[in-house]
């Protein structure tokens, strides 16, 4: 996996294919479902982080941002 939103989406679709594969059953399926749940939680946090960065960028573009913290990595 790389570090783009598209890579993240591709990874999620691959996991969906895995957990819906009719040939995967029993303990293997349970393990994959557990893994998928963990990924969903992590992805939720990541999407939230991206949302904050996007909202900050929009505020700068719209001229409604005061001072954006340097940690955001966004320049005016």
mmCIF file of N, CA and C in Angstrom, residues 14-68:
data_model
loop_
_atom_site.group_PDB
_atom_site.id
_atom_site.type_symbol
_atom_site.label_atom_id
_atom_site.label_comp_id
_atom_site.label_asym_id
_atom_site.label_seq_id
_atom_site.Cartn_x
_atom_site.Cartn_y
_atom_site.Cartn_z
ATOM 1 N N UNK A 14 -10.229 -4.208 -2.185
ATOM 2 C CA UNK A 14 -9.605 -5.536 -2.154
ATOM 3 C C UNK A 14 -10.051 -6.297 -0.910
ATOM 4 N N UNK A 15 -10.141 -5.608 0.215
ATOM 5 C CA UNK A 15 -10.604 -6.259 1.446
ATOM 6 C C UNK A 15 -12.068 -6.678 1.313
ATOM 7 N N UNK A 16 -12.873 -5.841 0.670
ATOM 8 C CA UNK A 16 -14.279 -6.183 0.450
ATOM 9 C C UNK A 16 -14.393 -7.438 -0.402
ATOM 10 N N UNK A 17 -13.584 -7.525 -1.433
ATOM 11 C CA UNK A 17 -13.586 -8.727 -2.270
ATOM 12 C C UNK A 17 -13.202 -9.959 -1.456
ATOM 13 N N UNK A 18 -12.247 -9.795 -0.573
ATOM 14 C CA UNK A 18 -11.801 -10.923 0.250
ATOM 15 C C UNK A 18 -12.905 -11.405 1.179
ATOM 16 N N UNK A 19 -13.550 -10.485 1.888
ATOM 17 C CA UNK A 19 -14.556 -10.914 2.874
ATOM 18 C C UNK A 19 -15.862 -11.367 2.227
ATOM 19 N N UNK A 20 -16.052 -11.065 0.950
ATOM 20 C CA UNK A 20 -17.257 -11.541 0.262
ATOM 21 C C UNK A 20 -16.985 -12.748 -0.630
ATOM 22 N N UNK A 21 -15.763 -13.232 -0.613
ATOM 23 C CA UNK A 21 -15.395 -14.412 -1.395
ATOM 24 C C UNK A 21 -16.079 -15.643 -0.801
ATOM 25 N N UNK A 22 -16.926 -16.330 -1.576
ATOM 26 C CA UNK A 22 -17.643 -17.491 -1.038
ATOM 27 C C UNK A 22 -16.735 -18.667 -0.681
ATOM 28 N N UNK A 23 -15.508 -18.651 -1.154
ATOM 29 C CA UNK A 23 -14.573 -19.734 -0.847
ATOM 30 C C UNK A 23 -13.858 -19.550 0.490
ATOM 31 N N UNK A 24 -13.980 -18.364 1.068
ATOM 32 C CA UNK A 24 -13.335 -18.105 2.361
ATOM 33 C C UNK A 24 -14.377 -18.321 3.449
ATOM 34 N N UNK A 25 -14.070 -19.236 4.360
ATOM 35 C CA UNK A 25 -15.040 -19.628 5.390
ATOM 36 C C UNK A 25 -14.345 -19.834 6.729
ATOM 37 N N UNK A 26 -15.161 -20.003 7.741
ATOM 38 C CA UNK A 26 -14.673 -20.402 9.054
ATOM 39 C C UNK A 26 -13.704 -19.424 9.686
ATOM 40 N N UNK A 27 -12.646 -19.991 10.262
ATOM 41 C CA UNK A 27 -11.661 -19.188 10.985
ATOM 42 C C UNK A 27 -10.955 -18.187 10.082
ATOM 43 N N UNK A 28 -10.711 -18.569 8.850
ATOM 44 C CA UNK A 28 -10.040 -17.655 7.915
ATOM 45 C C UNK A 28 -10.931 -16.442 7.660
ATOM 46 N N UNK A 29 -12.222 -16.672 7.470
ATOM 47 C CA UNK A 29 -13.160 -15.572 7.260
ATOM 48 C C UNK A 29 -13.215 -14.679 8.496
ATOM 49 N N UNK A 30 -13.271 -15.269 9.671
ATOM 50 C CA UNK A 30 -13.317 -14.482 10.905
ATOM 51 C C UNK A 30 -12.064 -13.617 11.054
ATOM 52 N N UNK A 31 -10.921 -14.178 10.704
ATOM 53 C CA UNK A 31 -9.670 -13.417 10.764
ATOM 54 C C UNK A 31 -9.703 -12.244 9.790
ATOM 55 N N UNK A 32 -10.193 -12.492 8.579
ATOM 56 C CA UNK A 32 -10.283 -11.420 7.584
ATOM 57 C C UNK A 32 -11.284 -10.347 8.017
ATOM 58 N N UNK A 33 -12.392 -10.767 8.624
ATOM 59 C CA UNK A 33 -13.375 -9.797 9.109
ATOM 60 C C UNK A 33 -12.787 -8.938 10.225
ATOM 61 N N UNK A 34 -12.030 -9.544 11.113
ATOM 62 C CA UNK A 34 -11.372 -8.786 12.186
ATOM 63 C C UNK A 34 -10.388 -7.781 11.606
ATOM 64 N N UNK A 35 -9.643 -8.222 10.637
ATOM 65 C CA UNK A 35 -8.681 -7.336 9.973
ATOM 66 C C UNK A 35 -9.422 -6.186 9.284
ATOM 67 N N UNK A 36 -10.509 -6.499 8.609
ATOM 68 C CA UNK A 36 -11.280 -5.470 7.909
ATOM 69 C C UNK A 36 -11.840 -4.444 8.893
ATOM 70 N N UNK A 37 -12.331 -4.897 10.036
ATOM 71 C CA UNK A 37 -12.858 -3.973 11.049
ATOM 72 C C UNK A 37 -11.767 -3.033 11.547
ATOM 73 N N UNK A 38 -10.581 -3.563 11.772
ATOM 74 C CA UNK A 38 -9.462 -2.726 12.219
ATOM 75 C C UNK A 38 -9.111 -1.690 11.159
ATOM 76 N N UNK A 39 -9.099 -2.109 9.907
ATOM 77 C CA UNK A 39 -8.780 -1.183 8.819
ATOM 78 C C UNK A 39 -9.845 -0.096 8.723
ATOM 79 N N UNK A 40 -11.109 -0.457 8.875
ATOM 80 C CA UNK A 40 -12.194 0.524 8.823
ATOM 81 C C UNK A 40 -12.003 1.585 9.905
ATOM 82 N N UNK A 41 -11.636 1.178 11.098
ATOM 83 C CA UNK A 41 -11.407 2.135 12.179
ATOM 84 C C UNK A 41 -10.248 3.072 11.849
ATOM 85 N N UNK A 42 -9.165 2.513 11.363
ATOM 86 C CA UNK A 42 -7.995 3.329 11.026
ATOM 87 C C UNK A 42 -8.315 4.282 9.883
ATOM 88 N N UNK A 43 -9.003 3.780 8.873
ATOM 89 C CA UNK A 43 -9.369 4.604 7.726
ATOM 90 C C UNK A 43 -10.278 5.748 8.169
ATOM 91 N N UNK A 44 -11.178 5.482 9.101
ATOM 92 C CA UNK A 44 -12.052 6.537 9.611
ATOM 93 C C UNK A 44 -11.253 7.689 10.206
ATOM 94 N N UNK A 45 -10.236 7.364 10.960
ATOM 95 C CA UNK A 45 -9.367 8.391 11.540
ATOM 96 C C UNK A 45 -8.616 9.132 10.439
ATOM 97 N N UNK A 46 -8.115 8.387 9.471
ATOM 98 C CA UNK A 46 -7.370 9.013 8.374
ATOM 99 C C UNK A 46 -8.255 9.960 7.573
ATOM 100 N N UNK A 47 -9.470 9.540 7.278
ATOM 101 C CA UNK A 47 -10.392 10.386 6.517
ATOM 102 C C UNK A 47 -10.711 11.647 7.315
ATOM 103 N N UNK A 48 -10.885 11.501 8.622
ATOM 104 C CA UNK A 48 -11.112 12.670 9.469
ATOM 105 C C UNK A 48 -9.953 13.651 9.403
ATOM 106 N N UNK A 49 -8.747 13.131 9.389
ATOM 107 C CA UNK A 49 -7.559 13.979 9.291
ATOM 108 C C UNK A 49 -7.523 14.699 7.947
ATOM 109 N N UNK A 50 -7.804 13.969 6.876
ATOM 110 C CA UNK A 50 -7.851 14.594 5.553
ATOM 111 C C UNK A 50 -8.934 15.664 5.498
ATOM 112 N N UNK A 51 -10.060 15.409 6.161
ATOM 113 C CA UNK A 51 -11.170 16.365 6.164
ATOM 114 C C UNK A 51 -10.745 17.674 6.827
ATOM 115 N N UNK A 52 -10.037 17.587 7.935
ATOM 116 C CA UNK A 52 -9.561 18.788 8.622
ATOM 117 C C UNK A 52 -8.625 19.581 7.710
ATOM 118 N N UNK A 53 -7.709 18.896 7.057
ATOM 119 C CA UNK A 53 -6.772 19.570 6.155
ATOM 120 C C UNK A 53 -7.509 20.213 4.984
ATOM 121 N N UNK A 54 -8.486 19.511 4.431
ATOM 122 C CA UNK A 54 -9.259 20.054 3.318
ATOM 123 C C UNK A 54 -10.073 21.266 3.759
ATOM 124 N N UNK A 55 -10.697 21.187 4.923
ATOM 125 C CA UNK A 55 -11.467 22.320 5.439
ATOM 126 C C UNK A 55 -10.573 23.538 5.667
ATOM 127 N N UNK A 56 -9.365 23.309 6.171
ATOM 128 C CA UNK A 56 -8.426 24.414 6.374
ATOM 129 C C UNK A 56 -8.040 25.036 5.037
ATOM 130 N N UNK A 57 -7.781 24.199 4.042
ATOM 131 C CA UNK A 57 -7.416 24.713 2.719
ATOM 132 C C UNK A 57 -8.568 25.507 2.117
ATOM 133 N N UNK A 58 -9.795 25.027 2.286
ATOM 134 C CA UNK A 58 -10.965 25.758 1.776
ATOM 135 C C UNK A 58 -11.101 27.108 2.465
ATOM 136 N N UNK A 59 -10.888 27.136 3.782
ATOM 137 C CA UNK A 59 -10.998 28.388 4.526
ATOM 138 C C UNK A 59 -9.955 29.395 4.050
ATOM 139 N N UNK A 60 -8.765 28.928 3.754
ATOM 140 C CA UNK A 60 -7.724 29.818 3.233
ATOM 141 C C UNK A 60 -8.137 30.341 1.864
ATOM 142 N N UNK A 61 -8.614 29.460 1.008
ATOM 143 C CA UNK A 61 -9.026 29.852 -0.342
ATOM 144 C C UNK A 61 -10.170 30.863 -0.291
ATOM 145 N N UNK A 62 -11.124 30.620 0.627
ATOM 146 C CA UNK A 62 -12.276 31.511 0.759
ATOM 147 C C UNK A 62 -11.939 32.805 1.490
ATOM 148 N N UNK A 63 -10.760 32.861 2.095
ATOM 149 C CA UNK A 63 -10.359 34.057 2.827
ATOM 150 C C UNK A 63 -10.952 34.137 4.219
ATOM 151 N N UNK A 64 -11.486 33.047 4.718
ATOM 152 C CA UNK A 64 -12.106 33.056 6.044
ATOM 153 C C UNK A 64 -11.196 32.506 7.132
ATOM 154 N N UNK A 65 -10.008 32.082 6.760
ATOM 155 C CA UNK A 65 -9.079 31.529 7.750
ATOM 156 C C UNK A 65 -8.252 32.652 8.350
ATOM 157 N N UNK A 66 -8.081 32.584 9.632
ATOM 158 C CA UNK A 66 -7.166 33.512 10.292
ATOM 159 C C UNK A 66 -5.767 32.976 10.093
ATOM 160 N N UNK A 67 -5.202 32.479 11.138
ATOM 161 C CA UNK A 67 -3.878 31.867 11.069
ATOM 162 C C UNK A 67 -4.024 30.360 11.175
ATOM 163 N N UNK A 68 -3.575 29.673 10.162
ATOM 164 C CA UNK A 68 -3.623 28.211 10.159
ATOM 165 C C UNK A 68 -2.354 27.710 10.838
#
